Each structure stands twice: as structure tokens, then as C-alpha cells.
PDB file of C-alpha atoms in Angstrom:
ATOM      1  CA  UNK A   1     -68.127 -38.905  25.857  1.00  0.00           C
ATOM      2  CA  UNK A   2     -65.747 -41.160  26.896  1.00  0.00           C
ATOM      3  CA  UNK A   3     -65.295 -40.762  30.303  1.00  0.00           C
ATOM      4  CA  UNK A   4     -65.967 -43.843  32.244  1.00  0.00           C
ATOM      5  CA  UNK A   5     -64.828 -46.051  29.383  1.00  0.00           C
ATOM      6  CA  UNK A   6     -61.812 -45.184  27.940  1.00  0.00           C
ATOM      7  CA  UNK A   7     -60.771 -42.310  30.459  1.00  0.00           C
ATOM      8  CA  UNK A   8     -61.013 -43.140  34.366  1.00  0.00           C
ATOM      9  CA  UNK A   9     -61.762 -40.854  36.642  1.00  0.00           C
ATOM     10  CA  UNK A  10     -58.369 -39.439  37.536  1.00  0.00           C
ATOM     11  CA  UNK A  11     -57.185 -39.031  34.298  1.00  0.00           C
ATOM     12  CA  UNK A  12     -60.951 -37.010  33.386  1.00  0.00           C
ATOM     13  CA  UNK A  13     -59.393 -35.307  36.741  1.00  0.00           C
ATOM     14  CA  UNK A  14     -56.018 -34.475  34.910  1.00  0.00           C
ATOM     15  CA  UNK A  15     -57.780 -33.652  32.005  1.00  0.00           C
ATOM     16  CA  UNK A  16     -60.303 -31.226  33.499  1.00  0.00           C
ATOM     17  CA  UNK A  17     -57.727 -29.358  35.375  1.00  0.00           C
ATOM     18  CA  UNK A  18     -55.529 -28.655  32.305  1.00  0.00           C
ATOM     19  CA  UNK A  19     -58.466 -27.271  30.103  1.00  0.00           C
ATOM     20  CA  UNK A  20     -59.065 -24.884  33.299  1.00  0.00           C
ATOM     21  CA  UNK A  21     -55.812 -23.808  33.423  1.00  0.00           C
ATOM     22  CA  UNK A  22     -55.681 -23.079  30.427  1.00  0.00           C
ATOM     23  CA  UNK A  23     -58.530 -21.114  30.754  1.00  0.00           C
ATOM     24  CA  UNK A  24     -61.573 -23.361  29.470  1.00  0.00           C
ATOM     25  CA  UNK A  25     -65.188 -23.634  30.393  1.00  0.00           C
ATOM     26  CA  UNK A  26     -67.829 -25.365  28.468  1.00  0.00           C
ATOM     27  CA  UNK A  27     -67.904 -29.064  29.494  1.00  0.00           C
ATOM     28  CA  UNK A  28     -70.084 -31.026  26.836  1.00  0.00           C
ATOM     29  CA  UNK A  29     -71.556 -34.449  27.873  1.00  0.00           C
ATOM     30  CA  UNK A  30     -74.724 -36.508  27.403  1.00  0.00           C
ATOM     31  CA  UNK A  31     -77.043 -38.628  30.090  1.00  0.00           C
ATOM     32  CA  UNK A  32     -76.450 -41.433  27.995  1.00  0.00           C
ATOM     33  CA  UNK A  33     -72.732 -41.136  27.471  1.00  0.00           C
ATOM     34  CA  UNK A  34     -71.335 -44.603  28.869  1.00  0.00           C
ATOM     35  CA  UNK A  35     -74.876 -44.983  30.668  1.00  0.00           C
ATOM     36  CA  UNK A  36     -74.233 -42.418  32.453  1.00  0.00           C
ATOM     37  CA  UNK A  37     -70.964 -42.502  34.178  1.00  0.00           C
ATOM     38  CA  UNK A  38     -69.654 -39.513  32.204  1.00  0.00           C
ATOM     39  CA  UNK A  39     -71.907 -36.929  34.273  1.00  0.00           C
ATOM     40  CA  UNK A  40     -71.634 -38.961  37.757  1.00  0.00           C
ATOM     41  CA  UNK A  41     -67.846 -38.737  36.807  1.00  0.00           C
ATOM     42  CA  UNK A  42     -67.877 -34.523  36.219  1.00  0.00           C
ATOM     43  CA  UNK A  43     -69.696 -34.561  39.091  1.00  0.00           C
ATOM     44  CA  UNK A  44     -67.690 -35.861  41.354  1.00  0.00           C
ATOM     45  CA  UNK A  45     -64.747 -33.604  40.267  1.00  0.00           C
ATOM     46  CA  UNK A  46     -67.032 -30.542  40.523  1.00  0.00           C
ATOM     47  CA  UNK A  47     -65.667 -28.333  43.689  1.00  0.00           C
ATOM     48  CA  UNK A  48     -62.756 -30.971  44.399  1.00  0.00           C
ATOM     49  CA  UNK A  49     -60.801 -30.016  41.370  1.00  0.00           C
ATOM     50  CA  UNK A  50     -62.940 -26.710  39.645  1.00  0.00           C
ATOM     51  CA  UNK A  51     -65.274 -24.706  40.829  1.00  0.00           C
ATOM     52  CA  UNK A  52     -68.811 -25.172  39.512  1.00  0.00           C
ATOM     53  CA  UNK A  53     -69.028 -21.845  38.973  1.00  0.00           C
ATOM     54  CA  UNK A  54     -66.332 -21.593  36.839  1.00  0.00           C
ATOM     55  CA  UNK A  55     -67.349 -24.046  34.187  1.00  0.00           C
ATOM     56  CA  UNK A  56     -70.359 -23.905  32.013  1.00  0.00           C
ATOM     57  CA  UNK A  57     -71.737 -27.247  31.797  1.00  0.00           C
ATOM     58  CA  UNK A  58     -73.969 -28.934  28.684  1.00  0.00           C
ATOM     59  CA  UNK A  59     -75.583 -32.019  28.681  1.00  0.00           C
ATOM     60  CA  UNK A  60     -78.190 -33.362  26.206  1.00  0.00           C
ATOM     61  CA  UNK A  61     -81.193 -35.446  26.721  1.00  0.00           C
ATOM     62  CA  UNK A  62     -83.798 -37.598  24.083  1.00  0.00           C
ATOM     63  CA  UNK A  63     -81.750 -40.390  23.186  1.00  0.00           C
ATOM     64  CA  UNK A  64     -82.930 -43.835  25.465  1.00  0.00           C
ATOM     65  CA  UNK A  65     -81.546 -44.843  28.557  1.00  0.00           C
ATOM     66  CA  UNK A  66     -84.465 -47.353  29.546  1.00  0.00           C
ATOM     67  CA  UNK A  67     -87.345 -48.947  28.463  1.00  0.00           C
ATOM     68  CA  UNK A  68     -90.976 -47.459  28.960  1.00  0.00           C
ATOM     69  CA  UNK A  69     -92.236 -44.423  28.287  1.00  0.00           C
ATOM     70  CA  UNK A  70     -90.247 -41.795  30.168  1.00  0.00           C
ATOM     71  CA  UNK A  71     -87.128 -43.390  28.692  1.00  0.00           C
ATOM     72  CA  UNK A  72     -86.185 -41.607  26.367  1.00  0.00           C
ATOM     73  CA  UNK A  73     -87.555 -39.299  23.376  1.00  0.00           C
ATOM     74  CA  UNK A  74     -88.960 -35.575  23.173  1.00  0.00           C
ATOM     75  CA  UNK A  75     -91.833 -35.868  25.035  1.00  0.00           C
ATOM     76  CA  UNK A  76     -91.540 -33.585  28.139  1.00  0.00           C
ATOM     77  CA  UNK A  77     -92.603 -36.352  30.564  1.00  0.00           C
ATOM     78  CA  UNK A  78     -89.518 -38.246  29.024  1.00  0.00           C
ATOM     79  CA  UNK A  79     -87.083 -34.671  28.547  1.00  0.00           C
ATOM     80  CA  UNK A  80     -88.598 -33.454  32.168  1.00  0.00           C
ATOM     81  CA  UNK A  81     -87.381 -36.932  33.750  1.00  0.00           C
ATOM     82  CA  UNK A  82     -84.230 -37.435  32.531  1.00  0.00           C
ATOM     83  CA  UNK A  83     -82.976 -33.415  33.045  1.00  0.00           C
ATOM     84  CA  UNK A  84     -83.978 -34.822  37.070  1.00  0.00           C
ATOM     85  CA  UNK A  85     -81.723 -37.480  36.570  1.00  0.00           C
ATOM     86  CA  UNK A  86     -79.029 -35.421  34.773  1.00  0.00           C
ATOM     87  CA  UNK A  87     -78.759 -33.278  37.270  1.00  0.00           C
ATOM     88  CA  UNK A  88     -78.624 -36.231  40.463  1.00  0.00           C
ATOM     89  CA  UNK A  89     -75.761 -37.684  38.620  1.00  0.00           C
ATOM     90  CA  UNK A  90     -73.887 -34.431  38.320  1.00  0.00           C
ATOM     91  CA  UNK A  91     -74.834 -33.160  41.413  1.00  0.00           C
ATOM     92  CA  UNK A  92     -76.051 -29.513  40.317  1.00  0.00           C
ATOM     93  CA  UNK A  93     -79.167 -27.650  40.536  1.00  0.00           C
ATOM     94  CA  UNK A  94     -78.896 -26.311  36.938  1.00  0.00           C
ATOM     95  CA  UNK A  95     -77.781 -27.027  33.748  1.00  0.00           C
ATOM     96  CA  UNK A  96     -76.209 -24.329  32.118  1.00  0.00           C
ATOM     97  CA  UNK A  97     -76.824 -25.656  28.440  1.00  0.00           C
ATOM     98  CA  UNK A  98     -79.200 -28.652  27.745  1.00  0.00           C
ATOM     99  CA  UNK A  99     -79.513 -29.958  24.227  1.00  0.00           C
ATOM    100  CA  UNK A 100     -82.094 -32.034  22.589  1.00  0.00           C
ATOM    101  CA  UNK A 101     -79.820 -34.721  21.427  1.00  0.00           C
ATOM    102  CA  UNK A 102     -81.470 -35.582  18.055  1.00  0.00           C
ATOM    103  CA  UNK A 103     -85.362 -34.596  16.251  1.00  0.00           C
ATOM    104  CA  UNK A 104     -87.844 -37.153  17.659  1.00  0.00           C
ATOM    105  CA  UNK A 105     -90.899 -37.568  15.130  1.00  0.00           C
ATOM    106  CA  UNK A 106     -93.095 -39.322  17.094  1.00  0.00           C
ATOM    107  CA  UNK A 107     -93.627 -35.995  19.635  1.00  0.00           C
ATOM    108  CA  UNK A 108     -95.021 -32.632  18.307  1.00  0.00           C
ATOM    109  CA  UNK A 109     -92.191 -29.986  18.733  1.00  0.00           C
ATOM    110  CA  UNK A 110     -94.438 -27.773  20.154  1.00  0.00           C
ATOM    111  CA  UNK A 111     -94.288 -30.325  22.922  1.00  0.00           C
ATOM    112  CA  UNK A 112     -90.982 -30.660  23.063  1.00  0.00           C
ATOM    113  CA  UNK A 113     -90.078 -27.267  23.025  1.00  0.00           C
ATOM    114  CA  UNK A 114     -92.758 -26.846  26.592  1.00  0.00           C
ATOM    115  CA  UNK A 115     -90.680 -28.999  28.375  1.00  0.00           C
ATOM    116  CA  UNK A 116     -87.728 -26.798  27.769  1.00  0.00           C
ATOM    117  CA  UNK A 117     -89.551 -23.799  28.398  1.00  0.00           C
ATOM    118  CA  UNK A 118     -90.771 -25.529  31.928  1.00  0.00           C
ATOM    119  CA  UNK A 119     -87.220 -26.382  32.759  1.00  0.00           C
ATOM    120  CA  UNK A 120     -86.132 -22.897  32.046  1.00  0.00           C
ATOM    121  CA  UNK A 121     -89.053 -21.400  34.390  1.00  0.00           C
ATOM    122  CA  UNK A 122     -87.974 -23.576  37.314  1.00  0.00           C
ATOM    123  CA  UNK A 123     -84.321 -22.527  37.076  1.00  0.00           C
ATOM    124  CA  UNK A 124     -83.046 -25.957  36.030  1.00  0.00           C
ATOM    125  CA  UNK A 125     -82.230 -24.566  32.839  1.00  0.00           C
ATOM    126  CA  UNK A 126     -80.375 -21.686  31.705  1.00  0.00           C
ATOM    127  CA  UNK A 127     -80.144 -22.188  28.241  1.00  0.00           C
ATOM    128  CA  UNK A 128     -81.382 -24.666  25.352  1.00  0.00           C
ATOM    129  CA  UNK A 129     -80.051 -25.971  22.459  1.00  0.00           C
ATOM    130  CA  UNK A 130     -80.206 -28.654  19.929  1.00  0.00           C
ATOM    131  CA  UNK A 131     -78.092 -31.195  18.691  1.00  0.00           C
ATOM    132  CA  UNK A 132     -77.687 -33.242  14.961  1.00  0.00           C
ATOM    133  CA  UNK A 133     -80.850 -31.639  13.780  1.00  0.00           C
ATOM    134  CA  UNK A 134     -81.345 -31.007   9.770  1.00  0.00           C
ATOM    135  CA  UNK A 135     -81.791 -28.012   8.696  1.00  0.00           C
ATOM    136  CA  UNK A 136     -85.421 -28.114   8.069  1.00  0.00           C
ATOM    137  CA  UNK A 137     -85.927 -29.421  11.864  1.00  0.00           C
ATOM    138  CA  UNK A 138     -83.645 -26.677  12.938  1.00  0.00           C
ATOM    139  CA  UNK A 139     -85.549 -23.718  11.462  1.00  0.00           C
ATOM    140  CA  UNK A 140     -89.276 -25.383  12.640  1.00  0.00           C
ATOM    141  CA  UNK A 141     -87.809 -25.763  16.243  1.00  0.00           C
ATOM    142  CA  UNK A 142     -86.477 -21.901  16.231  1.00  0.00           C
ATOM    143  CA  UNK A 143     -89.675 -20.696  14.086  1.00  0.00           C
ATOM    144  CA  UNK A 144     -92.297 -22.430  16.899  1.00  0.00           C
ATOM    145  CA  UNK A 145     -93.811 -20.404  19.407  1.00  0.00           C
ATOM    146  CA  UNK A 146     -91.699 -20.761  23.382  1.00  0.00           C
ATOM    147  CA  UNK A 147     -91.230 -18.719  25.695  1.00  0.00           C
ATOM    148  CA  UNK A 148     -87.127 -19.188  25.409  1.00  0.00           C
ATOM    149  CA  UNK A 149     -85.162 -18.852  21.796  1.00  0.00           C
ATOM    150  CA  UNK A 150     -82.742 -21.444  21.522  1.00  0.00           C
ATOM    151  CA  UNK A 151     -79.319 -20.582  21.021  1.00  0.00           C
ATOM    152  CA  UNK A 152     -77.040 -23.555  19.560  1.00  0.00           C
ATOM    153  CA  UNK A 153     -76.921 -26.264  17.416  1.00  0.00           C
ATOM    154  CA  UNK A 154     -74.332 -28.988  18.143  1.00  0.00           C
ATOM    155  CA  UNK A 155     -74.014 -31.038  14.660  1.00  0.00           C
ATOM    156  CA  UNK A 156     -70.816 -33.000  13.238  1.00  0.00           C
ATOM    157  CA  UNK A 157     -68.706 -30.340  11.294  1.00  0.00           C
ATOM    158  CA  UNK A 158     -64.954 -30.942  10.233  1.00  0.00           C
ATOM    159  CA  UNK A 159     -62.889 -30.639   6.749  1.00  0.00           C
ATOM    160  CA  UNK A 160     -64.130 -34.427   6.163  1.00  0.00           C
ATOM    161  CA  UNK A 161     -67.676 -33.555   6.815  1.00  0.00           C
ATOM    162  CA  UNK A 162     -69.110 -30.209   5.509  1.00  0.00           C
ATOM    163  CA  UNK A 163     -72.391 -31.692   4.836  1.00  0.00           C
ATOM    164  CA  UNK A 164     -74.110 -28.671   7.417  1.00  0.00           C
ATOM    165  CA  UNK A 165     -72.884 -25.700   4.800  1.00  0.00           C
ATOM    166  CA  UNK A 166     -75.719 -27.086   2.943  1.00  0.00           C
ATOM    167  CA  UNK A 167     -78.432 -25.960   4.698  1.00  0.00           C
ATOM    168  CA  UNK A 168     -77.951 -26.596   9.009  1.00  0.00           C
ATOM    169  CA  UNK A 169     -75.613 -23.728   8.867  1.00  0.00           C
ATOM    170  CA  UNK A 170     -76.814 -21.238   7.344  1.00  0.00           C
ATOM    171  CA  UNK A 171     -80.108 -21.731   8.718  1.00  0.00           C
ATOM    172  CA  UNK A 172     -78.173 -21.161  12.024  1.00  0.00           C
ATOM    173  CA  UNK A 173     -76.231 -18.047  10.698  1.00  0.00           C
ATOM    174  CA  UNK A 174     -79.261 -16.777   9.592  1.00  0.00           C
ATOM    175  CA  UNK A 175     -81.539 -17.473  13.132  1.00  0.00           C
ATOM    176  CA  UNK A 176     -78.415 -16.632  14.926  1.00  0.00           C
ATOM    177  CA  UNK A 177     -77.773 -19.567  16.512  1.00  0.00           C
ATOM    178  CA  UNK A 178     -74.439 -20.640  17.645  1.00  0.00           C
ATOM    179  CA  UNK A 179     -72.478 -23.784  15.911  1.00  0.00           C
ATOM    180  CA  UNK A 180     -70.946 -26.332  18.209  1.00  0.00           C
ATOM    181  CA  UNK A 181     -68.879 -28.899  15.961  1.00  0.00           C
ATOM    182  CA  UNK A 182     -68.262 -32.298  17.284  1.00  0.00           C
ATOM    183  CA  UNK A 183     -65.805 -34.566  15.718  1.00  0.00           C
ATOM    184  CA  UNK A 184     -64.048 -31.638  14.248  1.00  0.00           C
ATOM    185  CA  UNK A 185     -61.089 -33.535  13.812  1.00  0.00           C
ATOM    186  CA  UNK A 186     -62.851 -35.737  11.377  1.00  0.00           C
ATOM    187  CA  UNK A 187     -63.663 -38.593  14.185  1.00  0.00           C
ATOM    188  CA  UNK A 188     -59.232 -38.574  14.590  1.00  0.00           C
ATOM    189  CA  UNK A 189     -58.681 -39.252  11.286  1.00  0.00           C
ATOM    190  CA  UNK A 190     -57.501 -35.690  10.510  1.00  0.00           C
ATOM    191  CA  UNK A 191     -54.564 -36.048  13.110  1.00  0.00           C
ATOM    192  CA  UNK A 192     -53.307 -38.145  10.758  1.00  0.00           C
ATOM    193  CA  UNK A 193     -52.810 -41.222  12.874  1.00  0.00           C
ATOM    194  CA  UNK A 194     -54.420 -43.404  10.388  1.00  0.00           C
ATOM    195  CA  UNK A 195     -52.149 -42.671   7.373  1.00  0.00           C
ATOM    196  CA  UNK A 196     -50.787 -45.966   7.429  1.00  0.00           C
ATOM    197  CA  UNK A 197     -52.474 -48.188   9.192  1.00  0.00           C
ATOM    198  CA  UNK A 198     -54.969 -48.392  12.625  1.00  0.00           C
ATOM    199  CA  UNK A 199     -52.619 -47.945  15.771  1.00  0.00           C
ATOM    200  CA  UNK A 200     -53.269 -50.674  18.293  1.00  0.00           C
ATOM    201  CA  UNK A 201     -54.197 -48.011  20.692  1.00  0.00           C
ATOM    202  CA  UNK A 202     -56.360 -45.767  18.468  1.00  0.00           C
ATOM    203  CA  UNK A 203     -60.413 -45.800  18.692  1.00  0.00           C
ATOM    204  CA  UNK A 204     -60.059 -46.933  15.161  1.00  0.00           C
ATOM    205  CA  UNK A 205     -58.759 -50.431  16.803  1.00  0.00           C
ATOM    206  CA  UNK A 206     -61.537 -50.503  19.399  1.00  0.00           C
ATOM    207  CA  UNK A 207     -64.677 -52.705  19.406  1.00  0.00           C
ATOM    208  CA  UNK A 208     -66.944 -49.863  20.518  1.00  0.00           C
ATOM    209  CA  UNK A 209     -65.328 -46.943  18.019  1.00  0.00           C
ATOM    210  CA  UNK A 210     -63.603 -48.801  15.021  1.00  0.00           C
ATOM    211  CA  UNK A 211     -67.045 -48.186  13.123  1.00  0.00           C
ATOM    212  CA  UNK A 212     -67.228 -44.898  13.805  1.00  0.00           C
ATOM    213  CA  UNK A 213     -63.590 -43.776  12.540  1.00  0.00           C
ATOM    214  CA  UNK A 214     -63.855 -46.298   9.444  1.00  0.00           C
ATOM    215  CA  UNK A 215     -66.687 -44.253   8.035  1.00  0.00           C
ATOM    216  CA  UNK A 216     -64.204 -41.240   6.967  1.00  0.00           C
ATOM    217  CA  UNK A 217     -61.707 -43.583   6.138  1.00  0.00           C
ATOM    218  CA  UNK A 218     -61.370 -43.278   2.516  1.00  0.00           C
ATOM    219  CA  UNK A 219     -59.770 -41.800  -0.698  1.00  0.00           C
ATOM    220  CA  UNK A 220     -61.194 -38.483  -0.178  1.00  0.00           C
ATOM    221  CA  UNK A 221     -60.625 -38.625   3.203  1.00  0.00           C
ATOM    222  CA  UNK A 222     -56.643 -39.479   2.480  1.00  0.00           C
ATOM    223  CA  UNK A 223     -56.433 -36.460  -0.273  1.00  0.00           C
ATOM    224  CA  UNK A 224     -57.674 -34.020   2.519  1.00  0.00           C
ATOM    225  CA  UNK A 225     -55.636 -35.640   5.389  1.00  0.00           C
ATOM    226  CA  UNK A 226     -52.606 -35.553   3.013  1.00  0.00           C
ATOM    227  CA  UNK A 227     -53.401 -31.445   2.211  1.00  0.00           C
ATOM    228  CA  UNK A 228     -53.309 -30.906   6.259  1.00  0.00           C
ATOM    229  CA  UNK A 229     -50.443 -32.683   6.640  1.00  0.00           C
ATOM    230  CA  UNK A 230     -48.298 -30.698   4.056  1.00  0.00           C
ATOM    231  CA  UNK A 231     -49.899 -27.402   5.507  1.00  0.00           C
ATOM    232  CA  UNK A 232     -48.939 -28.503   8.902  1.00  0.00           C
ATOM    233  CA  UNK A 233     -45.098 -28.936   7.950  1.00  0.00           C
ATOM    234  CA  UNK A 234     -45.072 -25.679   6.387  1.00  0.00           C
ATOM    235  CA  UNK A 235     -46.651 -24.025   8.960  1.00  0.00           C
ATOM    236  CA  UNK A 236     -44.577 -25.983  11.634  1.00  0.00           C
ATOM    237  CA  UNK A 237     -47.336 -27.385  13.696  1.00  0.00           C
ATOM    238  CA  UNK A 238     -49.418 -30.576  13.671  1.00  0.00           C
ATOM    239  CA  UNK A 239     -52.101 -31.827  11.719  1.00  0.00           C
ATOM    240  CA  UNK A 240     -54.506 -31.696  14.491  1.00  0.00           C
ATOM    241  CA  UNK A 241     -54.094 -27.850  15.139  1.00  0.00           C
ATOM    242  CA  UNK A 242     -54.571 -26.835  11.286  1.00  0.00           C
ATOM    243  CA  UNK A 243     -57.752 -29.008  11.006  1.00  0.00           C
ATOM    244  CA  UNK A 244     -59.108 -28.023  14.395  1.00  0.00           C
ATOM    245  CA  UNK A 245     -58.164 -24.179  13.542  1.00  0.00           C
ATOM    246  CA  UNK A 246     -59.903 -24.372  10.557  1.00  0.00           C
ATOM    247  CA  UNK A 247     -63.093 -25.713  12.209  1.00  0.00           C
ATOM    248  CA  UNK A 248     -62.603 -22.791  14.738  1.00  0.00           C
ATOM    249  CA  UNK A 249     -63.067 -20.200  12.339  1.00  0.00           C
ATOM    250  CA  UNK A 250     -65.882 -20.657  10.205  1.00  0.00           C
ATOM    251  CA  UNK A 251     -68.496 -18.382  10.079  1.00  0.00           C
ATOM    252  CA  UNK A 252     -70.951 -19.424  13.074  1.00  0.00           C
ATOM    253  CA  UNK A 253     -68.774 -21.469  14.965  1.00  0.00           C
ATOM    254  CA  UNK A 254     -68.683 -20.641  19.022  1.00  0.00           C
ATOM    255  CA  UNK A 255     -66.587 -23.570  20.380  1.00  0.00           C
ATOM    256  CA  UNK A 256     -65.286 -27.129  18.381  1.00  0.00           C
ATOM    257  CA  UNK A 257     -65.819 -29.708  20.887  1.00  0.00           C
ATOM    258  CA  UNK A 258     -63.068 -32.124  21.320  1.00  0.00           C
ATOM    259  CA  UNK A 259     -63.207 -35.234  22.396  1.00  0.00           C
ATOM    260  CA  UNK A 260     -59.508 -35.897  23.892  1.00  0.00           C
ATOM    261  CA  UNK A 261     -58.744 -39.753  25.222  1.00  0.00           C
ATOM    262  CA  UNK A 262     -56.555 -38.199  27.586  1.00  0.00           C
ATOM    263  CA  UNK A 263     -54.410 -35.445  28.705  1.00  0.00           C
ATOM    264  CA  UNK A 264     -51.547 -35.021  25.878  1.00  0.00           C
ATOM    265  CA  UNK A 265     -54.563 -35.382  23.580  1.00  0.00           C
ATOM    266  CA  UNK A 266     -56.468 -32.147  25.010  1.00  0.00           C
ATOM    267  CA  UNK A 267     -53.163 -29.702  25.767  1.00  0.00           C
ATOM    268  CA  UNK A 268     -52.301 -30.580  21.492  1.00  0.00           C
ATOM    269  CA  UNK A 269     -55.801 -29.703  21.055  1.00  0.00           C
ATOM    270  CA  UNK A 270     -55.277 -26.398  23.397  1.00  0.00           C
ATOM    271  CA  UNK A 271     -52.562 -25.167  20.924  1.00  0.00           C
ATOM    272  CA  UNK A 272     -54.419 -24.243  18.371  1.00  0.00           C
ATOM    273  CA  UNK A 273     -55.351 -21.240  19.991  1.00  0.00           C
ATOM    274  CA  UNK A 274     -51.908 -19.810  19.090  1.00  0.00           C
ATOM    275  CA  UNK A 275     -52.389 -21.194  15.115  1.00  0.00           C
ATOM    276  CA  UNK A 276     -53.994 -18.686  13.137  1.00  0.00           C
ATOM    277  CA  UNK A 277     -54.013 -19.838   9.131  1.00  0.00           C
ATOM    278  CA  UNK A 278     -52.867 -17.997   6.253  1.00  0.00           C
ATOM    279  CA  UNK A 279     -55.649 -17.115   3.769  1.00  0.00           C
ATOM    280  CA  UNK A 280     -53.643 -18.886   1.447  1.00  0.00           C
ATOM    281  CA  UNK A 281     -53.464 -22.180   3.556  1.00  0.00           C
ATOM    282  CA  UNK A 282     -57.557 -21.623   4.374  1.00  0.00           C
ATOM    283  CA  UNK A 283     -58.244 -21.532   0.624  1.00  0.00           C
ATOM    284  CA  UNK A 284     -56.278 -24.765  -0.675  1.00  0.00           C
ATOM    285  CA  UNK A 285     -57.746 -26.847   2.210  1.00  0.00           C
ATOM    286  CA  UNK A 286     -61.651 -25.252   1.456  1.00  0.00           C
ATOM    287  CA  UNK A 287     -60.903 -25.981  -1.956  1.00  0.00           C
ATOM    288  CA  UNK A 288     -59.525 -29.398  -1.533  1.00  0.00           C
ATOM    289  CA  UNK A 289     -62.498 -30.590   0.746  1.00  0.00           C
ATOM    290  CA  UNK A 290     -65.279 -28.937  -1.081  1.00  0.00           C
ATOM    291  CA  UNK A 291     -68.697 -29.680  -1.043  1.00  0.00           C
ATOM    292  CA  UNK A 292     -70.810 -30.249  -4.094  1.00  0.00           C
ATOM    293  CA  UNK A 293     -73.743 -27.923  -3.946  1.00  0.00           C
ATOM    294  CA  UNK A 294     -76.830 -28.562  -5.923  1.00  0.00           C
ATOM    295  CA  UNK A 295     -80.184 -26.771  -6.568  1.00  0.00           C
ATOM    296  CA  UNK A 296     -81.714 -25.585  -4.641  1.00  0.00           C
ATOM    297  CA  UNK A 297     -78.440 -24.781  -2.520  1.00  0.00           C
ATOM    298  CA  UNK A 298     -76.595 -23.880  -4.907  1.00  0.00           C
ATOM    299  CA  UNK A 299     -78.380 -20.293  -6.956  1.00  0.00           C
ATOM    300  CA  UNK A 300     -79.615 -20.838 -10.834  1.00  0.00           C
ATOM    301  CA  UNK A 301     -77.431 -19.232 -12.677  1.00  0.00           C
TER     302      UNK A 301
END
């Protein structure tokens, strides 16, 4: 998401390389991510530093990029012209996942969903997915007529928001759709950077992000942060890997997305793959970053 703004092109270089090594494949981005740049960036390092065919690459389309009509939104003139323009700036003939980045209301899903399906039958789609779609929107969209099922749902998902256990995931569980959390470090408040104070070199201190962190930036936010932090020192690791383990394994989840500023940022991500939590240390932090769950969520008794 950041690439082109806050990460230059050789460090989304150094970056891309590591997460290969290490054995990584799904590339997330968005045509709109920094107008743009973020997919002409990936695709200029596809071939010179990892294979296409090595990496399965996601992009999502809906949100605007222009004015007019084909500018943005659900419609499939709109969906159909910017997957063209996704793929020119990446340089492929396919897109291995493609997302509808949020529900538009002013197109009739069924509508929508033909565009996918038309992408799909010319081979510039493999899959399709969704993205930051209620729950309601998410089963109507899986329970309307295509040709093609889709198979994810990309929503926000962390121990500082669990709003999707609601209803998003288990709608997903029960369609079998695949989870794909972003900001499952709780927007980088989880790595416990902002415990006291905003670092000067944080997104929490940008102009373009400070709103974004500030909105989990609060006391239940700090009793959470505070629980990972004392799990992490008993465990022996760092706050990021317990929260971003914990993300990892919840039922439905295929693959946190992490949004790393640069290289250090991604191999600390990386580690949690050797991090597996007690039950012990899973319970406290479910418990202290429970939900509320109300009718009709929540069974009558």
C-alpha cells in the first residue's frame, strides 16, 4: 500500500526479495494505492528480482481513480476498465486474485458479479474475491447466481478489531471463503511503538496515516497492547509476532497481510512463523480483547 510513498522502489526491491526467500507468495495491492505507483512499482520488479510465476499477485478494483463514469465503482464498464489498466501498470496478462475493494450500492451485484465472471472467461482473472464487505453484502454476493464462486474476503481483523466475529466471519466460515486480515497488527499499534508517545518516524506522525493509527489509540487499545507485551516477554519474542500469530490462527484465516514500511519491518513480521502460542497465552489475550456479542449474534439463552 505504501509503495511509492513511503517505500521507493529499491527498498520494495529489498523487501520483495526477502519475503521470497523466505518463501512467500501472495503480493496484495490496489489500483488506487498511491495512484497507482504501487502496481507500476511490482511491476517493474517482476522477472528482474522474482519470477512472475512464482508469486501470486492480488489487486482490487471499485474504489475511484478518476472522474466520469468508468472511474471507479462496481459497474463492469468501470471494474472491466480499470482490471485493463491494472494489468498495463503491472505488466501481466492475469491477475491471479482480484478483489472488489468495497460494496457499491448504486450497481446491482448481479452486475457486478458479470464483470468478474467476464474477466474470468477471458483469462484475465483467475480468481475473485472481495474486500471490507459486511456480512450481509458478503453472503448476497456468494448467494447470487455467477458462473465463478468467490473465494476470499479481505476485511480489517486484529486483537484491536474483532468486529468481523460478529457476523463477516462466520458467514465466510460457513460459505467457505477464505479470510485475508489487513491491519492485523492493529494499524502498528500492537507492536507497541506507541506506548509512550508517537515516534517521529512512525505512520502515527505522518500527515497521510496519523488518522488512521489514532483511531485504535485508546484505553482499550493500551489494556490489550499492555497483555501482548507481557505475553511477549514471557514468551521471549516481540509484541508484533504474538499479535500477528494470533491473527494467523483463527479459524478461517489463509494469510494476515502485512503492511511492512520496509525491510526489518517484514523479516520481524516473517518470524512469527516459528511462534506458535500456548493455549494458555491464546485464552488471556481472547479474553482480554473480547467482543461484546448481542442478539441476534449472540443465542437466547
Amino acid at each position: 500500500m505504501t509503495w511509492g510513498r513511503d517505500t521507493d522502489a529499491d527498498e520494495a526491491a529489498t523487501q520483495l526479495m526477502a519475503f521470497a526467500d523466505a518463501g512467500g507468495t501472495l503480493i496484495d495491492t490496489a489500483d488506487v494505492y498511491t495512484e497507482g505507483e504501487a502496481e507500476r512499482i511490482l511491476g517493474g520488479l517482476l522477472g528482474e528480482v522474482v519470477p512472475r510465476e512464482e508469486l501470486v499477485i492480488a489487486t482490487k478494483a471499485v474504489a475511484r481513480r478518476t472522474e466520469g463514469p468508468f472511474g471507479g465503482g462496481a459497474s463492469r464498464g468501470a471494474l472491466l476498465n480499470a482490471l485493463d489498466g491494472s494489468l498495463r501498470r503491472i505488466g501481466v496478462d492475469h491477475i491471479d486474485l482480484w478483489q472488489l475493494h468495497a460494496w457499491d450500492a448504486n450497481v446491482p451485484v448481479e452486475e457486478t458479479l458479470s464483470a468478474l465472471d467476464q474477466a474470468i472467461f477471458a483469462g484475465k482473472v483467475l480468481y475473485a474475491g472481495v474486500s471490507n464487505y459486511s456480512g450481509w453484502q458478503l453472503a448476497t454476493a456468494v448467494l447470487t447466481p455467477s458462473s465463478f464462486p468467490l473465494i476470499s474476503t479481505q476485511v480489517e481483523y486484529s486483537l484491536l478489531e474483532r468486529g468481523i466475529e460478529r457476523e463477516v466471519a462466520p458467514a465466510a466460515l460457513h460459505h467457505g471463503l477464505g479470510l485475508l486480515p489487513w491491519a492485523p497488527l492493529g494499524r502498528g499499534v500492537l507492536t507497541g511503538k506507541y506506548r509512550n508517545g508517537t515516534p517521529p518516524d512512525s505512520r502515527g506522525a505522518s500527515a497521510h496515516f496519523a488518522g488512521y493509527v489514532e483511531q485504535h489509540r485508546n484505553e482499550r487499545a493500551a489494556r490489550i497492547v499492555q497483555a501482548v507485551a507481557t505475553a511477549a516477554d514471557g514468551l521471549g519474542t516481540s509484541p508484533l509476532c504474538v499479535a500477528l500469530a494470533w491473527v494467523r490462527d483463527r479459524p478461517g484465516v489463509v494469510a494476515p497481510v502485512v503492511g511492512a514500511r520496509d525491510t526489518n519491518q517484514l523479516i520481524a513480521s516473517l518470524e512469527t512463523e516459528q511462534l506458535t502460542l500456548p493455549p494458555a497465552i491464546r485464552a488471556a489475550l481472547d479474553d482480554v480483547s473480547a467482543i461484546e456479542l448481542g442478539y441476534p449474534e449472540r443465542p437466547m439463552p
